[in-house]
Amino acid sequence: MDLRLIIGRMLLAIGLLLVAATKLAPQTVRTQLYGMNLNFAWGVLLVVAGTLFLFTARRK
Amino acid sequence: MPIIELHWIDYAILLTYFAFVLGIGFALRRSMNSAEEYLMSGRSIPAWIAGLAFLSANLGAQEVMGMAASGAKYGIATSHFYWAGAVPAMVFVGVFMMPFYYGSRARSAPEYLKLRFDEKTRAFNALTFAGMTVMSSGISLYAMGLLLSSLFGWNFDAAIALAAMIVLVYILLGGLTSAIYNEVLQFFLICAGFLPLVLVGLERVGGWSQLVVRLEEVARSRGYVAGAYTQAWAQMSSPQANPMGIEWFGMAMGLGFVLSFGYWCTDFLVVQRAMAADSMLSARRTPLIAAIPKMLFPALVILPGMIALAISATPGELFTLPLKADGSVNYDMTIPLMLQAFFPPGMLGLGLTALMASFMSGMAGNVTAFNTVWTYDIYQAYLKPNQTDGHYLNVGRLTTVFGILASWGAAYAAMKFNNIMDLLQLVFAFVNAPLFATFLLGMFWARTTGHGAFWGLLSGTVGAAVHHGLSLPAGAVAGLKGGWLGAVTSYPSEMAQNFWTAIWAFAVCLTVTVGISLVTRAKPARELEGLVYAYTKMPEGDASLPWHQRPGTLGLLILGAVLALNLLFW
């Protein structure tokens, strides 16, 4: 079992949930970071990280 | 502190994580066919996975919550746990000690003591270690239940039952491999959950430079010089010059050498991860790989505490650190306060999941170490030797259930103590500090005997108790915090007292072990092959590896980097 597949899937799933939270969760004063939506920015970062893990796992 | 309402998307993130955690256990259940596979991962784990698990097994409640709390209480001096303590110790265990652990083919640290010394030394270590792991695991569970009930209004009993059940299922199904895989998952989750907390916090205080300015004001207002919270070494000239109340010798010797080397070099909880590696080279590289992220962890777990201190000390800011019933500041609430203040729904779910991951990884690490030591070093050694492998596999599984139940009981027992973290640190000073002297002498001085090791270990533990009984931290009353034999000396803080308790325990163990070894008969050289430096052929083939893969070179690079960090924040 290649652990990178599991790490990649988990980061991807959580990242997508955070991106979804941009629209689905209530907006609060705590939502912004350096002018960006925190859920969206961090969600995209996790999606990218998750995809990289999946990519490296599948290449092997 | 008001209860935080979670949005359904927060629960969705938490459930997603639980699904992956349990999925690993189910995926691995078919490959657990022998006791060695279940309790030792069949020695098949690649170095990078073992390295991250080595790091993550230590990322329990004490690490994540405790280091942030210490960051708020003591400032950047808390980074000594990493830059003066853990990282050099990890280099030492990887380069010098792992050849003996892995090369001796011992299945546990107590079993190494049996091979090197005798049965009584093994039994002493196995029993104290088993007790310590159950207690640590229970405290982790208790702290988690307390946090979730006070922060989110969850039912305390239900919260610890849920976490205990999840840990039980994935260890029961997949054994040590499942615990290790989950620890790696938890490592990434903890980074993903806490890094944005640091970024948002830094933005709030105006960046690092403004944080330093604010903490200099805090230091002056408390009677220290400006750099007391932001300079790691410069204010270590005397105990009165820094909030930790310790001078450079106590810091370097007590924390940097005895406590840190004692923990990272001898505690089977972490050493077990390296011993599960797929080769001697992987086992040696495991702590070295772990040391690289470890040296950056102060930014993840200590910096939030420093940010919280700066915010809390500024009137009209987001929050103030709450007070305990006795009027002292409740530093343990640092991380929960920051989650509440900085994270919106969504990110809050990720932060909560990261916290749950840290609690569960701490608990799982203790339970897997406990079931290996119980099965091999107590059950097989003394209760039922010479049984089939299948028998020990079943015992390992039953021990997992027992370990979880015992941790559950210990969680409720921990409720009776008013300061469990101080108690736990003290237990480390009692157990790990003398044990480090025993391992050090055992591995590097062939003359050390079994009688010397056993009586040294016992005397070191008694020495720690006597020092604790004769000393008291400032402001404390005689009892659990010391002074129960009469307060002959006092320390500015509990931390300083713990460091000196560790120094005394180490010194007494070392002296008694050397003294008794000199008057008792040592094992012949042929029985010490693979167990002692002088009679062990160090792993060959290092020279044929590329320079960046050699443990010695990697160790030197890591030491250079950690030295640079010490100088940067001097």
XYZ file of C-alpha atoms in Angstrom:
630
model
C 0.000 0.000 0.000
C 1.538 3.284 -1.116
C 0.956 5.731 1.724
C 1.291 8.693 -0.645
C -2.015 7.683 -2.236
C -3.784 7.880 1.119
C -2.116 11.174 2.098
C -2.950 12.631 -1.322
C -6.596 11.569 -1.170
C -7.029 12.898 2.344
C -5.498 16.305 1.561
C -7.536 16.488 -1.641
C -10.807 15.655 0.156
C -10.207 18.157 2.968
C -9.034 20.803 0.491
C -12.223 20.416 -1.560
C -14.343 20.668 1.593
C -12.564 23.927 2.484
C -13.139 25.302 -1.009
C -16.807 24.326 -0.658
C -16.890 26.083 2.722
C -16.136 29.347 0.893
C -19.727 29.238 -0.393
C -21.487 26.993 2.100
C -20.223 28.230 5.465
C -21.305 31.576 6.937
C -18.897 34.466 6.324
C -17.386 35.922 9.489
C -14.805 38.599 10.352
C -12.318 35.755 10.709
C -12.575 34.713 7.054
C -9.846 36.946 5.563
C -6.069 36.469 5.441
C -3.970 39.076 3.602
C -7.126 40.026 1.686
C -7.891 36.447 0.594
C -10.665 34.147 1.716
C -8.901 31.859 4.189
C -11.023 28.774 3.424
C -10.524 29.200 -0.307
C -6.792 29.945 -0.200
C -5.956 27.108 2.170
C -8.354 24.736 0.418
C -6.660 25.327 -2.945
C -3.249 24.817 -1.336
C -4.341 21.468 0.120
C -5.840 20.398 -3.219
C -2.530 21.176 -4.940
C -0.538 19.352 -2.249
C -2.885 16.361 -2.413
C -2.641 16.213 -6.203
C 1.157 16.279 -6.002
C 1.120 13.323 -3.615
C -1.205 11.390 -5.947
C 0.958 12.261 -8.918
C 4.176 11.029 -7.287
C 2.449 7.877 -6.002
C 1.003 6.920 -9.360
C 4.212 7.524 -11.289
C 5.914 4.696 -9.416
C -14.743 30.940 27.604
C -17.865 30.746 25.384
C -18.752 27.457 23.687
C -17.873 27.417 19.963
C -20.688 26.361 17.625
C -19.446 24.079 14.857
C -20.897 24.261 11.333
C -21.798 21.038 9.499
C -18.806 21.507 7.219
C -16.524 21.345 10.278
C -18.037 17.980 11.176
C -17.668 16.863 7.537
C -13.897 17.520 7.710
C -13.630 15.635 11.001
C -15.586 12.668 9.621
C -13.452 12.623 6.461
C -10.353 12.288 8.623
C -11.926 9.508 10.720
C -12.848 7.646 7.540
C -9.209 7.693 6.340
C -7.888 6.670 9.759
C -10.214 3.678 9.999
C -9.709 2.857 6.312
C -5.985 2.319 6.919
C -6.757 -0.158 9.698
C -9.193 -2.107 7.498
C -6.801 -2.087 4.533
C -3.984 -3.532 6.633
C -5.938 -6.144 8.560
C -5.247 -8.995 6.112
C -1.469 -8.552 6.246
C -1.243 -9.009 10.038
C -0.449 -12.721 10.174
C 2.305 -12.967 12.774
C 3.232 -11.394 16.086
C 6.264 -9.746 14.465
C 4.098 -8.161 11.759
C 1.560 -6.988 14.318
C 3.941 -5.755 17.029
C 7.006 -4.753 14.996
C 5.622 -4.067 11.489
C 7.710 -7.010 10.267
C 10.626 -4.553 10.057
C 9.360 -3.406 6.663
C 8.750 0.345 6.950
C 10.635 2.704 4.546
C 12.851 5.344 6.179
C 10.731 8.399 5.286
C 7.571 6.853 6.773
C 9.406 5.646 9.883
C 11.002 9.120 10.194
C 7.701 10.992 10.122
C 6.145 8.440 12.504
C 9.183 8.858 14.823
C 8.356 12.559 14.929
C 4.588 12.162 15.065
C 4.490 9.627 17.897
C 5.734 12.482 20.072
C 3.138 14.933 18.724
C 0.581 14.220 21.401
C -1.348 16.516 23.671
C 1.743 17.553 25.618
C 3.556 18.616 22.477
C 0.899 20.608 20.665
C -0.990 22.115 23.598
C 1.942 22.114 26.036
C 4.491 23.771 23.764
C 2.073 26.543 22.800
C 1.339 27.007 26.508
C 5.079 27.152 27.246
C 5.583 29.592 24.375
C 3.067 31.894 26.032
C 4.620 31.385 29.465
C 8.350 31.347 28.713
C 8.671 32.785 25.189
C 11.272 31.627 22.683
C 13.325 29.878 25.397
C 10.835 27.020 24.912
C 12.584 26.331 21.590
C 15.445 24.823 23.619
C 13.276 21.700 23.818
C 13.991 21.414 20.077
C 17.207 23.255 19.242
C 19.234 22.331 22.322
C 17.418 19.119 23.197
C 15.515 17.009 20.688
C 17.474 17.649 17.480
C 21.007 16.904 18.826
C 19.563 13.872 20.645
C 17.956 12.587 17.435
C 21.272 12.926 15.607
C 23.004 11.008 18.409
C 20.488 8.155 18.438
C 20.575 7.884 14.635
C 24.331 7.947 14.194
C 25.555 6.180 17.349
C 22.812 4.241 19.143
C 20.647 2.783 16.401
C 23.326 0.286 15.304
C 22.965 -1.368 18.730
C 19.177 -1.243 18.896
C 18.668 -2.516 15.349
C 21.803 -4.617 15.064
C 21.200 -6.556 18.296
C 17.861 -7.775 16.837
C 16.232 -6.930 20.167
C 12.493 -6.419 19.734
C 12.242 -3.673 22.337
C 14.362 -1.401 24.514
C 13.817 -3.584 27.612
C 14.909 -6.618 25.582
C 18.133 -4.816 24.682
C 18.720 -4.352 28.424
C 18.230 -8.090 28.927
C 20.741 -8.947 26.195
C 23.250 -6.371 27.424
C 22.761 -6.840 31.171
C 20.306 -9.281 32.739
C 16.666 -10.138 33.431
C 16.208 -7.932 36.489
C 17.278 -4.774 34.608
C 14.891 -5.672 31.780
C 12.021 -6.338 34.212
C 12.565 -3.032 36.021
C 12.531 -1.082 32.749
C 9.604 -3.041 31.247
C 7.395 -2.467 34.283
C 8.187 1.232 34.711
C 7.795 1.796 30.967
C 4.464 -0.064 30.775
C 3.111 2.013 33.658
C 4.396 5.234 32.120
C 2.841 4.571 28.685
C -0.596 3.806 30.111
C -0.439 6.942 32.219
C 0.736 9.114 29.302
C -1.946 7.690 27.056
C -4.615 8.295 29.698
C -3.469 11.879 30.240
C -3.634 12.484 26.490
C -7.184 11.150 26.482
C -8.184 13.177 29.523
C -6.748 16.403 28.094
C -8.630 15.806 24.860
C -11.935 15.151 26.628
C -11.484 18.256 28.755
C -10.674 20.405 25.741
C -13.553 19.201 23.595
C -16.077 19.534 26.416
C -14.975 23.044 27.421
C -14.425 24.327 23.880
C -17.259 22.786 21.906
C -19.620 21.716 24.655
C -19.210 18.031 23.792
C -19.983 15.446 26.418
C -16.682 14.563 28.166
C -17.415 10.824 28.435
C -18.616 10.580 24.829
C -15.587 12.500 23.487
C -12.998 10.234 25.126
C -15.026 7.120 24.301
C -15.139 8.097 20.611
C -11.396 8.807 20.381
C -10.505 5.646 22.313
C -12.742 3.504 20.076
C -11.218 4.885 16.870
C -7.661 4.301 18.113
C -8.660 0.817 19.299
C -10.147 -0.152 15.926
C -7.208 0.934 13.783
C -4.542 -0.558 16.053
C -6.507 -3.764 16.630
C -6.857 -4.275 12.880
C -3.505 -3.121 11.579
C -1.135 -3.247 14.568
C 2.017 -1.136 14.620
C 1.945 -0.598 10.834
C -1.505 0.956 11.087
C -0.363 3.172 13.965
C 2.716 4.266 11.977
C 0.742 4.979 8.780
C -1.794 6.959 10.756
C 0.965 8.896 12.505
C 2.260 10.018 9.103
C -1.272 11.055 8.117
C -1.567 12.909 11.402
C 1.742 14.685 10.803
C 0.458 16.210 7.558
C -2.854 17.076 9.148
C -1.203 18.792 12.122
C 0.941 20.867 9.730
C -2.110 21.691 7.568
C -4.138 22.691 10.619
C -1.622 24.745 12.568
C 0.349 26.515 9.848
C -2.574 28.796 8.886
C -3.074 29.570 12.588
C 0.487 30.915 12.709
C 0.047 32.887 9.477
C -3.214 34.480 10.607
C -1.761 35.220 14.045
C 1.341 36.842 12.574
C -0.796 38.964 10.279
C -2.856 40.053 13.280
C 0.163 41.226 15.316
C 1.820 42.917 12.314
C 4.467 40.342 11.446
C 7.542 39.035 13.269
C 9.124 42.468 13.812
C 5.993 43.828 15.507
C 5.674 40.651 17.551
C 9.196 41.246 18.895
C 8.335 44.871 19.727
C 5.182 43.809 21.577
C 6.947 41.050 23.510
C 9.748 43.439 24.490
C 7.104 45.639 26.075
C 5.653 42.621 27.885
C 9.130 41.706 29.160
C 9.820 45.213 30.484
C 6.419 45.384 32.169
C 7.253 42.162 34.026
C 10.658 43.340 35.228
C 12.846 41.558 32.670
C 15.150 43.035 30.057
C 13.588 43.558 26.628
C 14.734 40.307 25.023
C 13.545 37.952 27.771
C 10.759 36.482 25.601
C 12.446 36.789 22.205
C 16.098 35.807 22.792
C 16.804 32.128 23.304
C 20.229 32.275 25.021
C 21.131 35.904 25.695
C 19.134 36.048 28.945
C 20.383 32.739 30.372
C 23.133 34.302 32.508
C 21.091 33.846 35.692
C 17.746 32.252 36.678
C 16.298 35.685 37.500
C 16.960 37.079 33.998
C 14.393 34.952 32.122
C 10.796 33.764 32.683
C 11.835 30.102 32.697
C 13.975 30.710 35.779
C 16.946 28.666 34.620
C 20.580 29.497 33.867
C 22.556 28.201 30.899
C 24.107 25.203 32.702
C 20.790 23.872 33.991
C 19.322 24.398 30.540
C 22.149 22.749 28.606
C 22.742 19.897 31.057
C 19.230 19.310 32.421
C 17.128 19.791 29.309
C 19.660 19.705 26.471
C 21.516 16.620 27.629
C 19.801 14.533 30.314
C 16.077 14.966 29.670
C 16.193 15.233 25.880
C 18.783 12.535 25.273
C 17.030 10.453 27.933
C 13.721 10.698 26.106
C 14.787 10.458 22.456
C 17.512 7.851 22.944
C 15.824 5.456 25.373
C 12.045 5.866 25.252
C 10.755 2.833 23.381
C 7.713 4.810 22.244
C 9.868 6.640 19.689
C 12.716 4.130 19.278
C 10.134 1.504 18.218
C 9.398 3.511 15.051
C 13.040 3.351 13.970
C 13.272 -0.345 14.883
C 10.342 -1.009 12.498
C 12.412 0.287 9.546
C 13.236 -2.035 6.643
C 17.038 -1.984 7.005
C 19.848 -0.861 9.281
C 20.444 2.169 7.049
C 16.752 3.113 7.166
C 16.721 2.687 10.951
C 19.718 5.035 11.310
C 18.193 7.571 8.944
C 14.799 7.493 10.677
C 15.682 9.915 13.540
C 17.749 12.032 11.144
C 14.827 12.442 8.748
C 12.610 13.277 11.732
C 15.103 15.889 12.968
C 14.688 18.032 9.836
C 11.003 18.958 10.350
C 11.529 18.817 14.123
C 13.895 21.799 14.068
C 11.201 23.841 12.287
C 8.415 22.838 14.661
C 8.914 25.766 17.078
C 7.366 27.906 14.324
C 4.301 25.671 14.378
C 3.780 25.013 18.087
C 5.714 27.669 20.076
C 5.141 30.730 17.899
C 1.330 30.558 18.423
C 1.975 30.820 22.161
C 4.196 33.882 21.704
C 1.549 35.473 19.470
C -1.128 34.702 22.077
C 1.020 36.317 24.788
C 1.469 39.476 22.711
C -2.249 39.686 21.929
C -3.307 38.860 25.465
C -1.048 41.567 26.933
C -2.436 44.290 24.652
C -5.579 45.982 26.067
C -8.579 45.876 23.727
C -7.160 43.054 21.595
C -8.988 39.872 20.580
C -8.595 37.890 23.785
C -6.954 37.621 27.184
C -5.565 34.335 28.456
C -8.045 33.079 31.077
C -7.254 32.602 34.758
C -7.491 29.366 36.730
C -9.440 29.111 39.963
C -6.249 29.851 41.966
C -5.697 33.112 40.039
C -2.784 31.898 37.906
C -2.900 32.225 34.106
C -4.300 29.184 32.271
C -1.699 28.923 29.522
C -3.138 25.589 28.363
C -5.984 27.469 26.687
C -3.607 29.189 24.239
C -4.396 27.016 21.203
C -8.173 26.794 21.827
C -8.355 30.584 22.187
C -6.496 31.105 18.948
C -8.678 28.627 17.073
C -11.731 30.477 18.317
C -10.355 33.919 17.543
C -8.817 33.302 14.120
C -10.564 30.464 12.275
C -13.881 30.723 10.402
C -16.175 27.693 9.936
C -14.318 25.281 7.662
C -10.846 26.146 8.911
C -12.184 25.610 12.419
C -13.053 22.042 11.432
C -9.512 21.581 10.111
C -8.014 22.999 13.336
C -10.213 20.755 15.452
C -9.275 17.752 13.305
C -5.581 18.593 13.713
C -6.042 18.707 17.485
C -7.880 15.375 17.465
C -5.094 13.934 15.292
C -2.443 15.057 17.763
C -4.286 13.526 20.710
C -4.898 10.281 18.874
C -1.312 9.957 17.584
C 0.002 10.454 21.126
C -2.362 7.821 22.435
C -1.729 5.319 19.633
C 2.050 5.675 20.047
C 1.805 4.825 23.722
C -0.587 1.913 23.183
C 1.544 0.250 20.471
C 4.699 0.606 22.579
C 2.789 -0.777 25.560
C 1.486 -3.858 23.734
C 4.960 -4.740 22.391
C 6.635 -4.394 25.799
C 3.810 -6.221 27.579
C 3.703 -9.101 25.072
C 7.434 -9.656 24.653
C 9.020 -8.344 27.847
C 6.457 -9.309 30.465
C 4.074 -11.954 29.101
C 6.490 -13.988 26.972
C 9.437 -13.453 29.329
C 7.794 -14.226 32.652
C 4.201 -15.432 32.313
C 3.966 -17.823 29.326
C 7.224 -18.486 27.468
C 7.588 -20.948 24.564
C 4.116 -20.521 23.056
C 3.287 -20.428 19.340
C 3.573 -17.244 17.290
C -0.201 -17.252 16.815
C -0.601 -17.260 20.581
C 1.548 -14.148 20.955
C -0.302 -12.486 18.059
C -3.576 -13.000 19.929
C -1.996 -11.767 23.155
C -0.789 -8.674 21.276
C -4.351 -7.984 20.106
C -5.816 -8.574 23.550
C -3.150 -6.310 25.040
C -4.232 -3.574 22.630
C -7.762 -3.810 24.012
C -6.419 -3.865 27.577
C -4.088 -0.909 26.857
C -6.987 1.185 25.547
C -9.194 0.255 28.517
C -6.347 1.003 30.965
C -5.772 4.368 29.237
C -9.469 5.044 29.548
C -9.249 4.327 33.289
C -6.081 6.442 33.585
C -7.958 9.335 31.923
C -10.475 9.310 34.760
C -7.697 8.896 37.346
C -5.952 11.958 35.858
C -9.000 14.030 36.795
C -7.950 13.719 40.417
C -4.700 15.643 39.840
C -4.828 19.408 39.635
C -1.725 19.733 37.430
C -1.175 16.633 35.333
C 1.390 18.114 32.914
C 3.829 19.007 35.687
C 3.349 15.512 37.051
C 4.118 13.949 33.692
C 7.320 15.976 33.237
C 8.343 14.842 36.682
C 7.750 11.199 35.766
C 10.078 11.654 32.767
C 12.758 13.038 35.111
C 12.278 10.012 37.378
C 12.239 7.339 34.641
C 14.031 8.538 31.499
C 16.911 10.505 33.052
C 18.482 7.581 34.977
C 17.666 5.218 32.101
C 19.758 7.355 29.758
C 22.789 6.923 32.037
C 22.197 3.150 31.980
C 21.982 2.991 28.168
C 24.940 5.338 27.722
C 27.191 3.250 29.960
C 25.783 -0.018 28.597
C 26.460 0.871 24.977
C 29.795 2.653 25.334
C 31.524 1.119 28.396
C 32.012 -2.635 28.171
C 32.885 -2.871 31.876
C 29.309 -2.004 32.921
C 27.675 -4.980 34.676
C 24.092 -6.128 35.194
C 24.267 -5.506 38.944
C 25.685 -2.038 38.320
C 22.938 -1.227 35.794
C 20.077 -2.445 37.985
C 21.184 -0.779 41.217
C 22.204 2.363 39.333
C 18.773 2.571 37.738
C 17.054 2.051 41.069
C 19.317 4.549 42.855
C 18.841 7.126 40.089
C 15.067 6.908 40.483
C 15.398 7.200 44.271
C 17.837 10.105 43.756
C 15.218 11.890 41.665
C 12.629 11.306 44.396
C 14.958 12.638 47.127
C 15.777 15.779 45.105
C 12.098 16.341 44.420
C 11.300 15.826 48.095
C 13.890 18.383 49.192
C 13.114 21.122 46.636
C 10.147 23.332 45.869
C 9.296 25.727 43.019
C 8.645 29.349 44.013
C 5.101 29.911 45.241
C 4.259 26.215 45.588
C 3.272 24.424 48.766
C 4.867 21.166 49.880
C 3.231 18.090 48.347
C 2.874 16.996 44.733
C 5.204 19.772 43.535
C 7.997 18.770 45.933
C 9.240 19.643 49.385
C 7.624 16.610 50.974
C 10.906 15.736 52.757
C 11.444 19.360 53.769
C 12.093 22.268 51.413
C 15.890 22.632 51.596
C 16.168 24.470 48.275
C 13.813 26.319 45.932
C 13.645 27.024 42.193
C 12.090 29.958 40.316
C 9.804 27.610 38.283
C 8.571 23.998 38.046
C 10.551 23.659 34.812
C 13.833 24.565 36.556
C 13.060 22.072 39.326
C 12.359 19.333 36.759
C 15.645 20.008 34.930
C 17.640 19.730 38.160
C 15.719 16.635 39.274
C 16.753 15.045 35.970
C 20.396 16.109 36.465
C 20.447 14.526 39.941
C 18.788 11.315 38.752
C 21.293 10.992 35.897
C 24.309 11.765 38.101
C 23.292 9.331 40.850
C 22.575 6.540 38.356
C 25.874 7.144 36.554
C 27.913 7.176 39.783
C 26.273 4.111 41.343
C 26.418 2.130 38.077
C 30.143 2.865 37.636
C 30.899 2.130 41.312
C 29.089 -1.214 41.445
C 30.337 -2.245 37.990
C 33.931 -1.798 39.129
C 33.470 -4.303 41.967
C 31.356 -6.868 40.102
C 32.209 -9.184 37.217
C 31.586 -7.935 33.671
C 30.309 -10.148 30.837
C 33.029 -11.616 28.578
C 33.667 -9.833 25.294
C 32.087 -12.592 23.171
C 28.704 -11.973 24.851
C 28.837 -8.269 24.104
C 29.160 -8.421 20.323
C 26.535 -6.209 18.685
C 25.646 -4.704 22.060
C 28.630 -2.536 22.993
C 30.528 -0.020 20.869
C 33.959 -1.607 21.407
C 32.773 -5.053 20.266
C 30.481 -4.051 17.415
C 31.431 -3.670 13.797
C 29.786 -0.400 12.796
C 27.651 -0.689 9.645
C 29.793 -0.978 6.558
C 28.891 0.522 3.270
C 28.378 4.101 4.437
C 31.373 5.133 2.362
C 29.812 3.707 -0.798
C 26.666 5.827 -0.388
C 26.281 9.297 -1.927
C 27.355 11.886 0.658
C 23.816 13.128 1.295
C 22.638 9.630 2.247
C 25.359 8.888 4.789
C 24.005 9.103 8.368
C 27.171 10.793 9.650
C 27.147 13.507 6.977
C 23.403 14.031 7.336
C 23.872 14.323 11.114
C 26.570 16.959 10.729
C 24.407 18.982 8.348
C 21.490 18.857 10.779
C 23.706 19.931 13.684
C 25.009 22.804 11.563
C 21.459 23.918 10.756
C 20.323 23.748 14.374
C 23.419 25.670 15.470
C 22.511 28.359 12.944
C 18.981 28.549 14.400
C 20.412 28.931 17.912
C 22.689 31.760 16.725
C 19.887 33.415 14.721
C 17.636 33.636 17.765
C 20.468 33.960 20.323
